[in-house]
Structure formats: C-alpha cells, structure tokens
Amino acid sequence: MHVVVVGAGLLGLSTAQALGQDGHEVTLVEAQEGPGLGASFANAGMLSPSLTDPWNAPGIFFKMLRWLGREDAPFLLRPRAVPSLIGWGARFFWQSGRSRYEKSWASNLELGLYSMKVMDELAQKHSLNFHRGSAGILKIFRNSEEFEAGLRQAEFLARHRVATRTLDMRAALELEPALSSAAPPLAGAIHHPIDGHGDAHLFCREIEKNLRKGEAQFHYGTRVRKLICKAGRVAALDTDRGSFEGDAFVLAAGSQSVGLAKTVGVRIPVRPAKGYSITLDLDDESERPRMPVVDDSLHVALTPMGNRLRVAGTAEFAGYDEALTPSRIRNLLRVLEQTYPRCAAKAEPESLGAWCGHRPLSADGVPILGATALANLFLNTGHGPLGWTLAAGSGRLVSDLIGGRTPALLPEPYGLARFRGRRTR
C-alpha cells in the first residue's frame, strides 16, 4: 500500500517508520525544509510516561481566570484567541472533572509506557543516537502546598503500578547536586525513575536517515493546500508543488492538521498551544545537571542535552501567532535563575537559542489517532506537550490500523469517534 504522510516531525516520522517496517511504500510531505523543524525542534526533550497527566487538571478553569493578563502565567490566554477557543474550550474545561481527567491520564499513561517499549526496540535495532539519558526525571516543589499536590499525583501513579520516590531536600541534592544553589530552598521532590530524556530533533534526523535507507520519499518545502476527496475517499493532496496520490493518507502535521482536515469536512478538536524554550551551552562539565528537573507549578522543565541545557515550557493560547514574546522568554530565564543560578549567570542573551512552537492540544488532553469518516484518511495529532513521549507508540498504533492489524492497545480511547455527539470545532 502507498501511504502519504503529511508532516515530518516526531509523529509523521514515527508513523513513516512503522509503515516502512510493515512493508508499505511511504511518501512524506513537509512544509519545512527538513525533518523536525516545527514543534519537534526545541521541545523540553523529556521521555516521560510518568508525566502524562493532561493539562486540564481539576481546577484549571479558576486558575486560568486568576492568570488572565499575567505575562508570567503558566497558561496565558490572549484575547484575540478567544473566538477560536469557544467550542473547544468548553470541552477542555468539561474534561477537567476528576473522573474524566483521570480516565484521560490513564489513557496517556498506557500509551506512554507502550511508546517507550517501541522506542527502546527501535533505538536498539537501528543504533539511534539522540543523547538519550535514563536517570529519570526529578519534579521539584517550592512550597508545601505544591508538594502535597505532587504526592497526590504519585498516588495515582502507584495505583497504576508506576513507581516514584519521594525525597526531602538532602536526598534531592544527592540525586541532583546541581540543585545545591536553588533558591528558595525546596520543600521536597519526587523522582520518576522510569522516565528519561533525549534530543527530539536529533531523533527526527536519525529516523529520517534510517528511512532513506529504504524507499521512503521525502518532499520538503512543500505546502499542502487541501485534500482532494472523491467518492468518500481522499484521492490526492493538492500542494504548491503539484499533487500527490496515494492509497491512504495520514495527517501528522501538528496543529496544521486541523485546517487540512477541514478541507474534506473532517473536524478535529485540536488547538495550538504555543510553547517556548531557550537552549544554552554548558562549558563547565561540573555544572551540568544529570537529569531533567521539572518545576510543576510553572510547567517548566530544565533538561540536559549533551553539553547543552534546554529550558522549556509554559503554554500560550494565541492562535497561530508565531512571534517570540520577550516576556515569555524572560519567564524561562527567571526559572533558570531560581533553579541553576550559576548557569544563569553565565548565560549570554545573544546565545540563548530562544524558540517557540505550536503544540497541538486536543480538547481532552489525549492524542487523536487512527480513522476518520473518510475510509483512507487517518490522524496522528493532538499530543500537546507529550509528542516526544508518545511518538513511537502512536506511530505504531496508526500503522497497525492502516494495515488492518490488531494494535497492542485498544484504539478507542484515542480515536476521533470519542468526540462524536459533542461539539468538536
């Protein structure tokens, strides 16, 4: 079968990799000039099935009300984006009810654990090099209220047989000595030993290299204008460089998948949530952290990547605006100063590698994978901040569905059909 995949980021490449393993002919069409240059380029780099809790946790509605107009808010809503979020936002907040939220978290957790298994097999088989680390992830808490909330999350993980370690300040410093100068002193920390990290962009390049050894075709700098539908099926892509025909099509273009799906009447409840990052060089090996550290209250992660440190996080609902907002970059610098002040003191503004990208966030915080109402159109989008963690498993699941194979996971929790009967625009 000839499958055309739109998007050559983490999700598109992982889908293509799985399709190639299953013996399909694969063509990738990507608007950027290379692999992983969109939302996959400079993300937080965490491979974290333990941290797959959706952003719409109980109480998020009132928190976002308090954060309105605050440039230092973990979730910032720009007024110009409100009209595009009305229907989607109602579902997002409705999903924050405790039972619905925990059901979504359980779905993400199951996919995350499966995805790490698929990635392990893939990395070992093809000797992929992407600066992978396996020391776990450390969540830090700056006051007792945040720490108590973290302990409740650890209880949820324990019910799903995922181990965590609760640490006091002394034990946290033994695990991550780079935190010795953090200010203010920490109230506590929780170590997630099954998690890890890596360079997502480097992973994309490694997968592309592996795909080129086969017969996969890449068409970069090619913008898809619409899908062409005939007799209830997608017949071709219409692009600015001609048309592309295929037997099946996969939309794995992040938040851009929404507009493309609309051209054939398919509604996807996904909206862009702009995330930011800075990346700085760490010349002094003694100052390099051993593992990612997450400040959960600010939704910011600090992740070592070889001789670099990535500081990434926060969410800004601003539609498809691509501008780097200076205040959001300053927020990341502030977290760096509080967590690793010695690193911050050496950071040069002109070499921070400031970046932003649109994370495709589904209305319930769970990715949207698999079939649509059109017989040969499939989706792999809506992962929000979890694209790196869930990529390998998502690609494998979608390829299984395309090939008529029984996936390792039940596909229903991730299917578009779960939104049927509710407004999804």
Short mmCIF file of C-alpha atoms in Angstrom, two decimals:
data_model
loop_
_atom_site.label_atom_id
_atom_site.label_comp_id
_atom_site.label_asym_id
_atom_site.label_seq_id
_atom_site.Cartn_x
_atom_site.Cartn_y
_atom_site.Cartn_z
CA MET A 1 0.00 0.00 0.00
CA HIS A 2 1.24 3.51 -0.81
CA VAL A 3 0.72 5.79 2.22
CA VAL A 4 1.23 9.55 2.06
CA VAL A 5 2.13 11.13 5.42
CA VAL A 6 1.70 14.88 5.88
CA GLY A 7 4.28 16.13 8.35
CA ALA A 8 7.90 15.15 9.02
CA GLY A 9 8.06 15.92 12.72
CA LEU A 10 8.12 13.39 15.53
CA LEU A 11 4.68 11.99 14.77
CA GLY A 12 4.97 11.91 11.00
CA LEU A 13 8.40 10.30 11.04
CA SER A 14 7.40 7.75 13.69
CA THR A 15 4.37 6.84 11.59
CA ALA A 16 6.51 6.52 8.47
CA GLN A 17 9.00 4.35 10.35
CA ALA A 18 6.26 1.96 11.47
CA LEU A 19 4.68 1.91 8.00
CA GLY A 20 8.02 1.11 6.42
CA GLN A 21 8.56 -1.75 8.87
CA ASP A 22 5.17 -3.11 7.82
CA GLY A 23 6.18 -3.12 4.17
CA HIS A 24 4.25 -0.10 2.93
CA GLU A 25 5.52 2.40 0.38
CA VAL A 26 5.80 5.77 2.14
CA THR A 27 5.88 9.37 0.93
CA LEU A 28 6.34 12.23 3.40
CA VAL A 29 5.25 15.76 2.53
CA GLU A 30 6.53 18.55 4.78
CA ALA A 31 6.21 22.35 4.58
CA GLN A 32 9.54 22.93 6.36
CA GLU A 33 12.90 22.45 4.67
CA GLY A 34 13.93 19.45 6.76
CA PRO A 35 12.82 16.95 9.42
CA GLY A 36 11.65 18.01 12.87
CA LEU A 37 11.78 21.76 12.30
CA GLY A 38 8.30 22.57 13.66
CA ALA A 39 7.03 21.85 17.18
CA SER A 40 9.54 18.97 17.43
CA PHE A 41 12.59 21.19 17.03
CA ALA A 42 13.38 22.53 20.51
CA ASN A 43 10.92 20.95 22.92
CA ALA A 44 11.67 20.01 26.53
CA GLY A 45 13.26 16.73 25.48
CA MET A 46 11.58 14.62 28.16
CA LEU A 47 10.58 11.00 27.59
CA SER A 48 8.15 10.88 30.46
CA PRO A 49 5.29 8.37 30.65
CA SER A 50 5.05 9.23 34.37
CA LEU A 51 4.26 12.86 33.50
CA THR A 52 1.44 12.27 31.04
CA ASP A 53 -1.25 13.95 33.14
CA PRO A 54 -3.37 16.25 30.91
CA TRP A 55 -3.09 19.99 31.28
CA ASN A 56 -6.80 20.35 32.04
CA ALA A 57 -6.48 19.13 35.61
CA PRO A 58 -9.30 19.76 38.12
CA GLY A 59 -9.42 23.45 38.98
CA ILE A 60 -7.83 24.66 35.74
CA PHE A 61 -10.80 26.91 34.90
CA PHE A 62 -10.41 29.02 38.02
CA LYS A 63 -6.63 29.07 37.73
CA MET A 64 -6.84 30.44 34.20
CA LEU A 65 -9.26 33.12 35.40
CA ARG A 66 -6.70 34.19 38.02
CA TRP A 67 -3.95 34.17 35.41
CA LEU A 68 -5.74 36.40 32.89
CA GLY A 69 -3.48 39.25 31.84
CA ARG A 70 -0.42 37.90 33.67
CA GLU A 71 2.59 37.52 31.41
CA ASP A 72 4.23 35.18 33.95
CA ALA A 73 1.27 32.77 33.97
CA PRO A 74 1.97 29.10 33.18
CA PHE A 75 -1.12 29.20 30.91
CA LEU A 76 -1.66 32.51 29.16
CA LEU A 77 -4.82 33.22 27.16
CA ARG A 78 -4.54 36.01 24.59
CA PRO A 79 -7.90 37.80 23.99
CA ARG A 80 -7.54 37.51 20.21
CA ALA A 81 -7.56 33.72 20.51
CA VAL A 82 -10.83 33.53 22.47
CA PRO A 83 -13.22 33.25 19.47
CA SER A 84 -11.35 30.21 18.13
CA LEU A 85 -11.44 28.51 21.52
CA ILE A 86 -15.11 28.85 22.49
CA GLY A 87 -16.36 25.40 21.47
CA TRP A 88 -13.03 23.68 22.05
CA GLY A 89 -12.57 25.41 25.40
CA ALA A 90 -15.94 24.24 26.72
CA ARG A 91 -14.86 20.67 26.11
CA PHE A 92 -11.39 21.34 27.57
CA PHE A 93 -12.83 22.63 30.84
CA TRP A 94 -15.59 19.99 30.99
CA GLN A 95 -12.91 17.34 30.72
CA SER A 96 -11.26 18.64 33.89
CA GLY A 97 -13.81 16.84 36.06
CA ARG A 98 -11.92 14.43 38.31
CA SER A 99 -13.15 11.14 36.83
CA ARG A 100 -12.80 12.31 33.21
CA TYR A 101 -9.36 13.78 33.88
CA GLU A 102 -8.11 10.56 35.48
CA LYS A 103 -9.51 8.49 32.61
CA SER A 104 -7.61 10.65 30.13
CA TRP A 105 -4.45 10.43 32.22
CA ALA A 106 -4.73 6.64 32.33
CA SER A 107 -5.03 6.54 28.52
CA ASN A 108 -1.93 8.73 28.12
CA LEU A 109 -0.02 6.67 30.67
CA GLU A 110 -0.79 3.40 28.91
CA LEU A 111 0.26 4.83 25.56
CA GLY A 112 3.38 6.37 27.11
CA LEU A 113 4.56 3.08 28.61
CA TYR A 114 3.90 1.30 25.33
CA SER A 115 5.67 4.04 23.39
CA MET A 116 8.84 3.67 25.47
CA LYS A 117 8.85 -0.06 24.71
CA VAL A 118 8.52 0.63 20.98
CA MET A 119 11.23 3.31 21.13
CA ASP A 120 13.61 1.01 23.02
CA GLU A 121 13.25 -1.66 20.35
CA LEU A 122 13.66 0.90 17.58
CA ALA A 123 16.73 2.54 19.10
CA GLN A 124 18.43 -0.79 19.74
CA LYS A 125 17.67 -2.24 16.32
CA HIS A 126 18.90 0.79 14.37
CA SER A 127 21.56 2.10 16.81
CA LEU A 128 19.87 5.50 17.02
CA ASN A 129 21.91 8.24 18.68
CA PHE A 130 19.91 11.11 20.18
CA HIS A 131 21.64 11.86 23.51
CA ARG A 132 19.28 9.61 25.40
CA GLY A 133 19.51 9.62 29.19
CA SER A 134 17.87 7.18 31.58
CA ALA A 135 18.42 8.64 35.04
CA GLY A 136 14.75 9.54 35.42
CA ILE A 137 13.11 12.92 35.93
CA LEU A 138 13.01 14.95 39.12
CA LYS A 139 9.97 17.07 40.00
CA ILE A 140 10.75 19.85 42.44
CA PHE A 141 8.34 21.70 44.71
CA ARG A 142 8.98 25.11 46.23
CA ASN A 143 6.29 25.07 48.91
CA SER A 144 4.33 22.51 50.93
CA GLU A 145 1.05 23.06 49.04
CA GLU A 146 2.68 22.18 45.72
CA PHE A 147 4.41 19.22 47.34
CA GLU A 148 1.09 17.84 48.63
CA ALA A 149 -0.36 18.11 45.12
CA GLY A 150 2.64 16.22 43.79
CA LEU A 151 2.13 13.46 46.35
CA ARG A 152 -1.46 13.03 45.18
CA GLN A 153 -0.19 12.60 41.64
CA ALA A 154 2.27 9.99 42.90
CA GLU A 155 -0.64 8.12 44.49
CA PHE A 156 -2.39 7.96 41.11
CA LEU A 157 0.76 6.54 39.51
CA ALA A 158 1.10 3.97 42.30
CA ARG A 159 -2.45 2.76 41.59
CA HIS A 160 -1.29 2.13 38.02
CA ARG A 161 1.87 0.33 39.19
CA VAL A 162 4.28 3.12 38.29
CA ALA A 163 6.91 3.69 40.98
CA THR A 164 8.04 7.09 42.25
CA ARG A 165 10.42 8.13 45.04
CA THR A 166 9.56 10.93 47.48
CA LEU A 167 12.63 12.91 48.50
CA ASP A 168 13.49 15.55 51.06
CA MET A 169 15.91 18.35 50.26
CA ARG A 170 19.00 16.34 51.25
CA ALA A 171 18.04 13.31 49.19
CA ALA A 172 17.15 15.50 46.20
CA LEU A 173 20.61 17.10 46.28
CA GLU A 174 22.28 13.69 46.45
CA LEU A 175 20.40 12.72 43.30
CA GLU A 176 20.94 16.05 41.50
CA PRO A 177 23.85 18.02 43.04
CA ALA A 178 23.34 20.86 40.52
CA LEU A 179 20.33 21.93 42.60
CA SER A 180 22.54 22.90 45.56
CA SER A 181 22.17 26.62 44.84
CA ALA A 182 18.45 26.60 44.01
CA ALA A 183 16.54 29.47 45.58
CA PRO A 184 14.38 29.39 47.58
CA PRO A 185 15.23 26.03 49.19
CA LEU A 186 12.98 23.24 48.00
CA ALA A 187 10.06 21.89 50.03
CA GLY A 188 10.63 18.46 48.51
CA ALA A 189 10.98 16.50 45.32
CA ILE A 190 9.65 13.39 43.61
CA HIS A 191 11.85 11.21 41.45
CA HIS A 192 10.30 9.39 38.48
CA PRO A 193 12.88 6.66 37.76
CA ILE A 194 11.22 5.11 34.68
CA ASP A 195 11.44 8.37 32.72
CA GLY A 196 14.29 9.72 30.66
CA HIS A 197 15.23 12.34 28.12
CA GLY A 198 16.78 12.95 24.72
CA ASP A 199 17.10 15.37 21.83
CA ALA A 200 13.86 15.16 19.83
CA HIS A 201 15.23 16.98 16.79
CA LEU A 202 18.24 14.68 16.65
CA PHE A 203 15.86 11.71 16.91
CA CYS A 204 13.94 13.06 13.90
CA ARG A 205 17.15 13.28 11.89
CA GLU A 206 18.13 9.75 12.88
CA ILE A 207 14.74 8.38 11.83
CA GLU A 208 14.92 10.26 8.54
CA LYS A 209 18.37 8.78 7.90
CA ASN A 210 17.04 5.32 8.61
CA LEU A 211 14.00 5.82 6.35
CA ARG A 212 16.24 6.95 3.49
CA LYS A 213 17.97 3.58 3.62
CA GLY A 214 14.67 2.14 2.45
CA GLU A 215 12.43 3.53 -0.25
CA ALA A 216 10.71 6.37 1.62
CA GLN A 217 10.32 9.54 -0.43
CA PHE A 218 10.66 13.00 1.16
CA HIS A 219 9.23 16.20 -0.26
CA TYR A 220 10.38 19.15 1.86
CA GLY A 221 9.39 22.77 1.32
CA THR A 222 6.04 21.51 0.06
CA ARG A 223 2.92 23.15 1.47
CA VAL A 224 -0.33 21.21 1.32
CA ARG A 225 -3.21 23.46 0.30
CA LYS A 226 -6.06 20.97 0.57
CA LEU A 227 -7.08 17.34 0.35
CA ILE A 228 -8.97 16.19 -2.72
CA CYS A 229 -11.84 13.85 -1.94
CA LYS A 230 -13.70 11.55 -4.34
CA ALA A 231 -16.42 9.00 -3.52
CA GLY A 232 -15.84 9.19 0.24
CA ARG A 233 -12.08 8.76 -0.01
CA VAL A 234 -9.07 11.03 -0.24
CA ALA A 235 -7.71 10.79 -3.77
CA ALA A 236 -4.75 13.17 -3.53
CA LEU A 237 -3.05 16.09 -1.83
CA ASP A 238 -3.10 19.42 -3.62
CA THR A 239 0.18 21.22 -2.85
CA ASP A 240 2.13 24.21 -4.10
CA ARG A 241 4.40 21.72 -5.89
CA GLY A 242 1.80 19.58 -7.58
CA SER A 243 -0.48 16.77 -6.42
CA PHE A 244 0.37 13.59 -4.53
CA GLU A 245 -1.75 10.50 -4.91
CA GLY A 246 -1.85 7.51 -2.59
CA ASP A 247 -3.86 4.61 -1.25
CA ALA A 248 -4.04 6.05 2.26
CA PHE A 249 -3.20 9.40 3.87
CA VAL A 250 -2.08 10.35 7.38
CA LEU A 251 -2.36 13.87 8.81
CA ALA A 252 0.54 14.20 11.24
CA ALA A 253 1.15 17.92 10.74
CA GLY A 254 0.56 19.03 14.32
CA SER A 255 -1.94 21.84 14.75
CA GLN A 256 -1.89 22.42 10.97
CA SER A 257 -3.77 19.13 10.64
CA VAL A 258 -6.94 20.94 11.74
CA GLY A 259 -7.16 23.20 8.70
CA LEU A 260 -6.20 20.44 6.29
CA ALA A 261 -8.84 18.08 7.64
CA LYS A 262 -11.49 20.78 7.29
CA THR A 263 -10.94 20.85 3.52
CA VAL A 264 -12.67 17.45 3.37
CA GLY A 265 -15.21 18.12 6.11
CA VAL A 266 -13.40 16.39 9.00
CA ARG A 267 -13.42 18.34 12.28
CA ILE A 268 -10.56 17.79 14.71
CA PRO A 269 -10.85 19.21 18.26
CA VAL A 270 -7.24 20.42 18.41
CA ARG A 271 -5.91 23.92 19.05
CA PRO A 272 -2.34 25.31 19.05
CA ALA A 273 -0.74 25.93 22.43
CA LYS A 274 2.45 27.90 21.92
CA GLY A 275 5.39 26.71 23.97
CA TYR A 276 8.77 28.38 24.43
CA SER A 277 12.32 27.26 25.08
CA ILE A 278 15.85 28.54 25.46
CA THR A 279 18.97 26.44 24.98
CA LEU A 280 22.38 27.35 26.39
CA ASP A 281 25.82 25.81 26.23
CA LEU A 282 27.36 24.43 29.43
CA ASP A 283 31.11 24.60 29.03
CA ASP A 284 31.83 23.60 32.63
CA GLU A 285 31.12 19.87 32.95
CA SER A 286 30.85 20.18 36.75
CA GLU A 287 27.75 22.37 36.36
CA ARG A 288 25.86 20.04 34.03
CA PRO A 289 22.73 18.54 35.58
CA ARG A 290 22.37 14.76 35.49
CA MET A 291 18.66 14.61 34.65
CA PRO A 292 15.66 16.75 33.71
CA VAL A 293 14.20 18.82 36.52
CA VAL A 294 10.56 19.91 36.33
CA ASP A 295 9.08 22.87 38.17
CA ASP A 296 5.47 21.73 38.02
CA SER A 297 3.94 24.93 39.32
CA LEU A 298 5.32 26.85 36.34
CA HIS A 299 5.11 23.99 33.81
CA VAL A 300 8.81 24.42 33.01
CA ALA A 301 11.43 21.72 32.51
CA LEU A 302 15.21 22.05 32.56
CA THR A 303 16.77 19.23 30.55
CA PRO A 304 20.45 18.40 29.91
CA MET A 305 21.27 17.51 26.29
CA GLY A 306 24.91 16.63 25.94
CA ASN A 307 26.81 19.83 26.71
CA ARG A 308 23.67 21.97 26.49
CA LEU A 309 20.78 22.79 28.80
CA ARG A 310 17.25 23.21 27.45
CA VAL A 311 14.73 25.26 29.48
CA ALA A 312 11.25 24.79 28.06
CA GLY A 313 7.61 25.09 28.94
CA THR A 314 4.60 27.29 29.64
CA ALA A 315 1.61 27.49 27.31
CA GLU A 316 0.23 30.46 25.44
CA PHE A 317 -3.09 30.33 23.65
CA ALA A 318 -2.58 32.91 20.91
CA GLY A 319 -3.96 31.20 17.84
CA TYR A 320 -1.36 30.52 15.18
CA ASP A 321 0.79 33.53 16.06
CA GLU A 322 4.47 32.61 15.60
CA ALA A 323 6.09 35.64 17.25
CA LEU A 324 8.59 35.18 20.05
CA THR A 325 7.17 37.13 23.00
CA PRO A 326 10.05 38.58 25.10
CA SER A 327 8.13 38.35 28.37
CA ARG A 328 7.68 34.59 27.93
CA ILE A 329 11.41 34.15 27.33
CA ARG A 330 12.09 36.18 30.48
CA ASN A 331 9.88 33.75 32.41
CA LEU A 332 12.15 30.88 31.38
CA LEU A 333 15.24 32.86 32.38
CA ARG A 334 13.65 33.53 35.77
CA VAL A 335 13.13 29.81 36.35
CA LEU A 336 16.73 29.18 35.29
CA GLU A 337 17.95 31.78 37.78
CA GLN A 338 15.92 30.20 40.59
CA THR A 339 16.99 26.66 39.78
CA TYR A 340 20.56 26.89 38.45
CA PRO A 341 21.76 30.42 39.27
CA ARG A 342 25.38 29.68 38.33
CA CYS A 343 24.29 28.62 34.84
CA ALA A 344 22.06 31.68 34.55
CA ALA A 345 24.93 34.00 35.49
CA LYS A 346 26.93 32.75 32.51
CA ALA A 347 24.04 32.85 30.03
CA GLU A 348 24.57 35.37 27.24
CA PRO A 349 21.30 36.84 25.85
CA GLU A 350 22.50 36.63 22.26
CA SER A 351 23.26 32.90 22.53
CA LEU A 352 20.17 31.61 24.31
CA GLY A 353 18.65 29.91 21.28
CA ALA A 354 15.19 31.32 22.03
CA TRP A 355 12.43 29.38 20.25
CA CYS A 356 8.69 28.87 20.19
CA GLY A 357 6.45 26.27 18.57
CA HIS A 358 2.79 25.31 18.37
CA ARG A 359 1.94 22.17 20.33
CA PRO A 360 -1.28 20.59 19.02
CA LEU A 361 -3.51 20.17 22.07
CA SER A 362 -6.66 18.05 21.92
CA ALA A 363 -9.76 19.04 23.87
CA ASP A 364 -9.31 16.23 26.39
CA GLY A 365 -5.50 16.11 26.51
CA VAL A 366 -5.31 12.71 24.79
CA PRO A 367 -3.89 12.34 21.26
CA ILE A 368 -6.21 11.67 18.32
CA LEU A 369 -5.08 8.61 16.41
CA GLY A 370 -6.50 6.48 13.65
CA ALA A 371 -9.52 6.51 11.40
CA THR A 372 -11.83 9.29 10.28
CA ALA A 373 -15.17 9.25 8.47
CA LEU A 374 -13.21 9.02 5.20
CA ALA A 375 -12.18 5.44 4.56
CA ASN A 376 -8.50 6.11 3.83
CA LEU A 377 -7.77 9.20 5.93
CA PHE A 378 -6.02 8.69 9.28
CA LEU A 379 -4.89 11.05 12.04
CA ASN A 380 -1.87 11.29 14.30
CA THR A 381 -2.15 14.61 16.13
CA GLY A 382 -3.33 16.31 19.35
CA HIS A 383 -0.46 15.22 21.62
CA GLY A 384 0.06 18.65 23.22
CA PRO A 385 3.30 18.61 25.25
CA LEU A 386 3.56 14.80 25.03
CA GLY A 387 4.51 14.34 21.39
CA TRP A 388 8.05 13.18 22.13
CA THR A 389 6.93 10.73 24.81
CA LEU A 390 4.06 9.27 22.78
CA ALA A 391 5.53 9.42 19.26
CA ALA A 392 6.87 5.90 18.76
CA GLY A 393 3.78 4.21 20.18
CA SER A 394 1.40 6.49 18.29
CA GLY A 395 3.14 5.78 15.00
CA ARG A 396 3.00 2.05 15.60
CA LEU A 397 -0.71 2.14 16.53
CA VAL A 398 -1.64 4.17 13.43
CA SER A 399 0.35 1.89 11.14
CA ASP A 400 -1.38 -1.15 12.63
CA LEU A 401 -4.79 0.39 11.96
CA ILE A 402 -3.88 1.30 8.38
CA GLY A 403 -2.67 -2.23 7.72
CA GLY A 404 -5.71 -3.87 9.29
CA ARG A 405 -3.64 -5.35 12.12
CA THR A 406 -4.81 -5.60 15.74
CA PRO A 407 -2.90 -2.94 17.74
CA ALA A 408 -1.23 -3.74 21.04
CA LEU A 409 -3.52 -1.16 22.68
CA LEU A 410 -7.26 -0.72 22.32
CA PRO A 411 -7.58 2.14 19.80
CA GLU A 412 -10.93 3.50 21.03
CA PRO A 413 -9.55 5.80 23.79
CA TYR A 414 -7.50 7.61 21.12
CA GLY A 415 -9.96 7.67 18.22
CA LEU A 416 -11.70 10.73 16.82
CA ALA A 417 -15.02 8.95 17.31
CA ARG A 418 -14.81 9.54 21.09
CA PHE A 419 -15.87 13.14 20.44
CA ARG A 420 -18.94 12.11 18.44
CA GLY A 421 -22.11 13.82 19.61
CA ARG A 422 -20.21 16.75 21.13
CA ARG A 423 -19.12 19.96 19.51
CA THR A 424 -15.59 19.41 18.16
CA ARG A 425 -14.91 22.61 16.27
#
